[in-house]
PDB file of C-alpha atoms in Angstrom:
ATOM      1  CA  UNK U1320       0.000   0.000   0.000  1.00 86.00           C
ATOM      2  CA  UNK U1321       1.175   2.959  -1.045  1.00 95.00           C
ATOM      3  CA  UNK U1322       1.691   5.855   1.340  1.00 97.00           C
ATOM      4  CA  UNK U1323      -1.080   8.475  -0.221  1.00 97.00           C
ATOM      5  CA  UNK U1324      -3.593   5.556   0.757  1.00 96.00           C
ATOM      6  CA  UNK U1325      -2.100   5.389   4.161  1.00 96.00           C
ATOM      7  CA  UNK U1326      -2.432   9.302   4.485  1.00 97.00           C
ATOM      8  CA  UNK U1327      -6.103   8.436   3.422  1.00 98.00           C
ATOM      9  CA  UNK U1328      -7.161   5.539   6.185  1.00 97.00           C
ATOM     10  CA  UNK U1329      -5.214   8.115   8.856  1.00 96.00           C
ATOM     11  CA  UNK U1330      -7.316  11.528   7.420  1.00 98.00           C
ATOM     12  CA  UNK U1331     -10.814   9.330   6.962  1.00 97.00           C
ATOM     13  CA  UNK U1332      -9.773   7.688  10.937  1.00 96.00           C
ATOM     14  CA  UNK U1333      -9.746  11.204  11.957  1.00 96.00           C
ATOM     15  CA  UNK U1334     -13.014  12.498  10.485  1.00 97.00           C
ATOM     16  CA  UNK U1335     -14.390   9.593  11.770  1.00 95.00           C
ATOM     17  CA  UNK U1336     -13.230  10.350  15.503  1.00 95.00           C
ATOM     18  CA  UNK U1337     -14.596  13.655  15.732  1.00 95.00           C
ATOM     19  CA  UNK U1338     -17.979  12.989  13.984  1.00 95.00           C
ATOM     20  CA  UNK U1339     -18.428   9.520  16.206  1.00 94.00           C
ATOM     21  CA  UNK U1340     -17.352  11.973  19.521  1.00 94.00           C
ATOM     22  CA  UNK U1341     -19.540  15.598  18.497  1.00 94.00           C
ATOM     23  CA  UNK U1342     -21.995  12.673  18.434  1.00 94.00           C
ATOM     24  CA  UNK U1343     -21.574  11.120  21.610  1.00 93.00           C
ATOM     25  CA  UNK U1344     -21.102  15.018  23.227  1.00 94.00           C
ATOM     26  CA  UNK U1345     -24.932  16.011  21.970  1.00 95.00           C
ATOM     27  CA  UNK U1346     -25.898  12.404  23.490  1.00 93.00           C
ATOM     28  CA  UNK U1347     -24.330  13.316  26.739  1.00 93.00           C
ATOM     29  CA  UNK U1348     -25.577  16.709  26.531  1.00 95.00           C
ATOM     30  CA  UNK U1349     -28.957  15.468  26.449  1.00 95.00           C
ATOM     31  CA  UNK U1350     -28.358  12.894  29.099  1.00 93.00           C
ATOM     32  CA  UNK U1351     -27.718  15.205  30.891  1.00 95.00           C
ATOM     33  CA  UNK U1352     -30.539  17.820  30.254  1.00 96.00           C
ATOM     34  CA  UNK U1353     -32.522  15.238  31.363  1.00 95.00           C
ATOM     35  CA  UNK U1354     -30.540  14.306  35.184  1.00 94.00           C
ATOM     36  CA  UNK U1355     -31.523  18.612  35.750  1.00 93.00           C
ATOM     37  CA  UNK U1356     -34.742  18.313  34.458  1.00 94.00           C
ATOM     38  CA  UNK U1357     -35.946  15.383  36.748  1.00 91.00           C
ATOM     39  CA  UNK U1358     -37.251  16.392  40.346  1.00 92.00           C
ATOM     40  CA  UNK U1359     -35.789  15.394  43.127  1.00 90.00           C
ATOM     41  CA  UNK U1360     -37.575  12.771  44.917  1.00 89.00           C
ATOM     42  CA  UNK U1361     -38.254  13.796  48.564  1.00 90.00           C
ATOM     43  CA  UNK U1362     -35.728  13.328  50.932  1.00 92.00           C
ATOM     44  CA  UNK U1363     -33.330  13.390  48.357  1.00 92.00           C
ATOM     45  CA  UNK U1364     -30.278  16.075  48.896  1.00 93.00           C
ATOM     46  CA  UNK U1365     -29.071  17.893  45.408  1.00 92.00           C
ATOM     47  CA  UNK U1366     -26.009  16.384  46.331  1.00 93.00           C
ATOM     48  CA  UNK U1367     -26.836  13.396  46.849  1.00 94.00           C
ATOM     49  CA  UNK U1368     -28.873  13.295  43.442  1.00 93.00           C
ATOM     50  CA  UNK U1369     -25.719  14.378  42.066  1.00 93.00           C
ATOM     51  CA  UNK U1370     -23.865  11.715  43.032  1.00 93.00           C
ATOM     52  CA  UNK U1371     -26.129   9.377  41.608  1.00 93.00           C
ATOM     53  CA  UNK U1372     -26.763  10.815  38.392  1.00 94.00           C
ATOM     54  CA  UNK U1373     -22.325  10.891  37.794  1.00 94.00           C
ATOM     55  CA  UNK U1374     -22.702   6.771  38.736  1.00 94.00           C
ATOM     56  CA  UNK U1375     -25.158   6.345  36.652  1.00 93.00           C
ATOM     57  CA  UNK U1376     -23.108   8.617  33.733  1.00 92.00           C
ATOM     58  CA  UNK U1377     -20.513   6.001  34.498  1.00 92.00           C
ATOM     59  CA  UNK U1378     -22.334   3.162  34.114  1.00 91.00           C
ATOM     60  CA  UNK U1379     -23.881   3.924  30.933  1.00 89.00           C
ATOM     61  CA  UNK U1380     -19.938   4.957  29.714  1.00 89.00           C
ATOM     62  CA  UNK U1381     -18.746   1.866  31.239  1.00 87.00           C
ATOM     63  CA  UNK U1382     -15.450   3.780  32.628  1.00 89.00           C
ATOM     64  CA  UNK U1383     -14.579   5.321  35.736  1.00 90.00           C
ATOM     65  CA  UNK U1384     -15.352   9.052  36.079  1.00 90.00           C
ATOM     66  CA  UNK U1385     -12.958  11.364  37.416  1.00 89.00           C
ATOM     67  CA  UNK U1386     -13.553  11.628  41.250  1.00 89.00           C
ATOM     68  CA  UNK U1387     -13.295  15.511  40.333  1.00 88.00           C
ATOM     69  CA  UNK U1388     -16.929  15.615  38.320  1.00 90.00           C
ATOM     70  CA  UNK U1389     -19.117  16.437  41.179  1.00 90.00           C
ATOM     71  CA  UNK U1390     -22.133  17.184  38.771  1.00 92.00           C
ATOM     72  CA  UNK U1391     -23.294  15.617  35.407  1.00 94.00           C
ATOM     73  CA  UNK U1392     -22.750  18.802  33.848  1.00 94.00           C
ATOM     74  CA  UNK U1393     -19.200  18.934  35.031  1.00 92.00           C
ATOM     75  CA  UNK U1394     -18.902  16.031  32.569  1.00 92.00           C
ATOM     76  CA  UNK U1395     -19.220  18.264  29.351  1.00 93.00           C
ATOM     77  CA  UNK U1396     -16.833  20.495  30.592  1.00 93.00           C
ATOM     78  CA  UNK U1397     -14.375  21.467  27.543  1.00 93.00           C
ATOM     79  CA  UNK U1398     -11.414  20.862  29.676  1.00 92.00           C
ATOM     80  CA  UNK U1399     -12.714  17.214  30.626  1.00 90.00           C
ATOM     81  CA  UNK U1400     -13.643  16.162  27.142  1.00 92.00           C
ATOM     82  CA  UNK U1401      -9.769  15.161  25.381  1.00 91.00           C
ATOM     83  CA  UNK U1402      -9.246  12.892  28.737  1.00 91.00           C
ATOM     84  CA  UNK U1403     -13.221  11.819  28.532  1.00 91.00           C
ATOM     85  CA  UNK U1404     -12.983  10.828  25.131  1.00 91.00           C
ATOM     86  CA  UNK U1405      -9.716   8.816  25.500  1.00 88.00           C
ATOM     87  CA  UNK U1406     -10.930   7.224  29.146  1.00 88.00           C
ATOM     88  CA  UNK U1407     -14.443   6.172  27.944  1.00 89.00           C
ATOM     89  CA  UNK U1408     -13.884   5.644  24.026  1.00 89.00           C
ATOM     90  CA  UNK U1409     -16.089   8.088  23.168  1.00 92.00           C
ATOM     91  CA  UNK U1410     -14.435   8.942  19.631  1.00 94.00           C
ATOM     92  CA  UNK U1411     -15.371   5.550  18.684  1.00 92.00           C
ATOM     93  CA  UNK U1412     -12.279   3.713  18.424  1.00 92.00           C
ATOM     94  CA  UNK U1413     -10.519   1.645  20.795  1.00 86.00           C
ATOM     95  CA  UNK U1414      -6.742   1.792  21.422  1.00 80.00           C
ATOM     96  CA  UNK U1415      -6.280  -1.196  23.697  1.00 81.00           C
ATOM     97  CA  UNK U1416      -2.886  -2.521  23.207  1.00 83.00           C
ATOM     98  CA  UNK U1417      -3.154  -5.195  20.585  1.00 81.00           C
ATOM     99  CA  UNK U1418      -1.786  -9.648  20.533  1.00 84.00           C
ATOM    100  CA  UNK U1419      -1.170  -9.561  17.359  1.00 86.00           C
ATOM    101  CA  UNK U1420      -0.666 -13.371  17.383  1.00 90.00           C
ATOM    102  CA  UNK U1421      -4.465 -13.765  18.527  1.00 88.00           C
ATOM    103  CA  UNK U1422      -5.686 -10.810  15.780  1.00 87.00           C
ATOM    104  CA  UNK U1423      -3.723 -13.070  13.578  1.00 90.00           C
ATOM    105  CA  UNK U1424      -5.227 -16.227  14.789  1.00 93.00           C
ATOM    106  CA  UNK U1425      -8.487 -14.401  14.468  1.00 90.00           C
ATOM    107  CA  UNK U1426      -8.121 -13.495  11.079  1.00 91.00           C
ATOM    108  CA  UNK U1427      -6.699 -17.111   9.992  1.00 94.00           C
ATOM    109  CA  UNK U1428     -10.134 -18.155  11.627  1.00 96.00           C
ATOM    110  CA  UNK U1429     -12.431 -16.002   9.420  1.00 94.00           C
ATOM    111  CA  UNK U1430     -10.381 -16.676   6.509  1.00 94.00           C
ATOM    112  CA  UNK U1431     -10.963 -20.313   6.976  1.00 96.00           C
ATOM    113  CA  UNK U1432     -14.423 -20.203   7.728  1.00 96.00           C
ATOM    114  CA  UNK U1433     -14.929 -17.859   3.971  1.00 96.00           C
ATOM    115  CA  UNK U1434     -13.200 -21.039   2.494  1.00 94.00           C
ATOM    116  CA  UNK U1435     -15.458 -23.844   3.889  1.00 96.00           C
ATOM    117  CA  UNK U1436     -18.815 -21.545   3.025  1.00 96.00           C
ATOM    118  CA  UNK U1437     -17.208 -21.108  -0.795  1.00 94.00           C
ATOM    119  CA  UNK U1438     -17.765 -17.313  -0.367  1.00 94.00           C
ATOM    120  CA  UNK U1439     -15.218 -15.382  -3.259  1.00 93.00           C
ATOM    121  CA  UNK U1440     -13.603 -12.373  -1.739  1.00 92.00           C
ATOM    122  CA  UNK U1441     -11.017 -10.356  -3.708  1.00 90.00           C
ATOM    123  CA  UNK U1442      -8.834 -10.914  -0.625  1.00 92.00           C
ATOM    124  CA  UNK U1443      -9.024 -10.822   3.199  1.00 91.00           C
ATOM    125  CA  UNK U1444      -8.264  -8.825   5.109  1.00 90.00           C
ATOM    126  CA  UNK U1445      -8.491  -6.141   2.973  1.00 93.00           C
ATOM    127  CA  UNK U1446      -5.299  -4.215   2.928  1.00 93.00           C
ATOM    128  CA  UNK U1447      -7.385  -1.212   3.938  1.00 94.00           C
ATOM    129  CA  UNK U1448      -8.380  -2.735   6.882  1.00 92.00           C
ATOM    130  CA  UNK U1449      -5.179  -4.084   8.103  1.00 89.00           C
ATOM    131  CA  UNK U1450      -3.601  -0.362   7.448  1.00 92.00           C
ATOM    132  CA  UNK U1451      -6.595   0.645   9.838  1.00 92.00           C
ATOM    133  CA  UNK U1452      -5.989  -1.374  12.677  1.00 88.00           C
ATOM    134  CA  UNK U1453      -2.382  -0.490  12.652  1.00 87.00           C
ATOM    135  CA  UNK U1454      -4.001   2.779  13.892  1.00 90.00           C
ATOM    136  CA  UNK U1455      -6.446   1.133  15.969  1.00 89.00           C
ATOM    137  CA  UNK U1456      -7.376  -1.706  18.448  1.00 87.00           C
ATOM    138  CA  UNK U1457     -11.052  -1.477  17.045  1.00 86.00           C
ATOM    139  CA  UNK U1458     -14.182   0.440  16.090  1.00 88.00           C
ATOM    140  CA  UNK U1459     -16.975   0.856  18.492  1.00 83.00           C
ATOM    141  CA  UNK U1460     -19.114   3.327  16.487  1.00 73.00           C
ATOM    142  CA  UNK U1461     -21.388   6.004  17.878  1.00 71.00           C
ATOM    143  CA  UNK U1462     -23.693   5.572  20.728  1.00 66.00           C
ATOM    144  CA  UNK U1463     -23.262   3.627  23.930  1.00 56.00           C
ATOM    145  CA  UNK U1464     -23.760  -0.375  23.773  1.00 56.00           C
ATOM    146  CA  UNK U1465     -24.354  -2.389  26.926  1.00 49.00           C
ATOM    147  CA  UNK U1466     -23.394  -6.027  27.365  1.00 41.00           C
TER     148      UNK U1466
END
């Protein structure tokens, strides 16, 4: 692969990341909207409903929140959101360190599965797509997904 097609996958990686995170942002934003809207049940301090509503924003992120966000809307804070993103994946990409000996294995697996069904692919992996995930661990997409 040449290295005008690697500048390529890198630019079109990029895009990607800050569409997939202004997403997830406007999500959060109206996650959020919605913890301030909600009344407070009775006996409940604003403190305390805090609290609950920045567990429950780490739930649904599935990663810990800074123990500095008192508030939900300390969350969307401009100089949280480069650690946020990178913490809780929220630019849709993962960057786990990589085995390449089990991505390998993984690959060999798919490739021998296309054989037995007879399926014709030009190749696999596509070259495109091995150039990607020499950027990346994997692609989680926009949104939130719970297990």
């Amino acid at each position: 692969m040449d290295e005008e097609r690697r500048a390529r996958i890198g630019n079109a990686l990029q895009q990607y990341c800050v569409t997939v995170s202004h997403h997830n942002f406007n999500l959060l934003s109206t996650l959020v909207q919605m913890m301030e809207d909600e009344s407070l049940p009775p006996n409940v301090s604003e403190k305390v409903a805090s609290q609950l509503h920045v567990r429950e924003l780490a739930r649904y992120l599935q990663c810990a929140i800074p123990e500095f966000v008192k508030s939900p809307r300390n969350i969307l804070d401009e100089s949280l959101r480069a650690h946020l993103i990178s913490l809780c994946s929220l630019d849709g990409v993962s960057s786990r360190l990589v085995n390449n000996e089990l991505r390998k294995e993984y690959f060999d697996g798919v490739k021998a599965r296309i054989a037995e069904e007879k399926v014709e692919v030009a190749e696999f992996p596509p070259k495109d797509l091995e150039q990607l995930f020499t950027l990346v661990s994997g692609v989680t997409g926009p949104g939130r997904y719970h297990f």
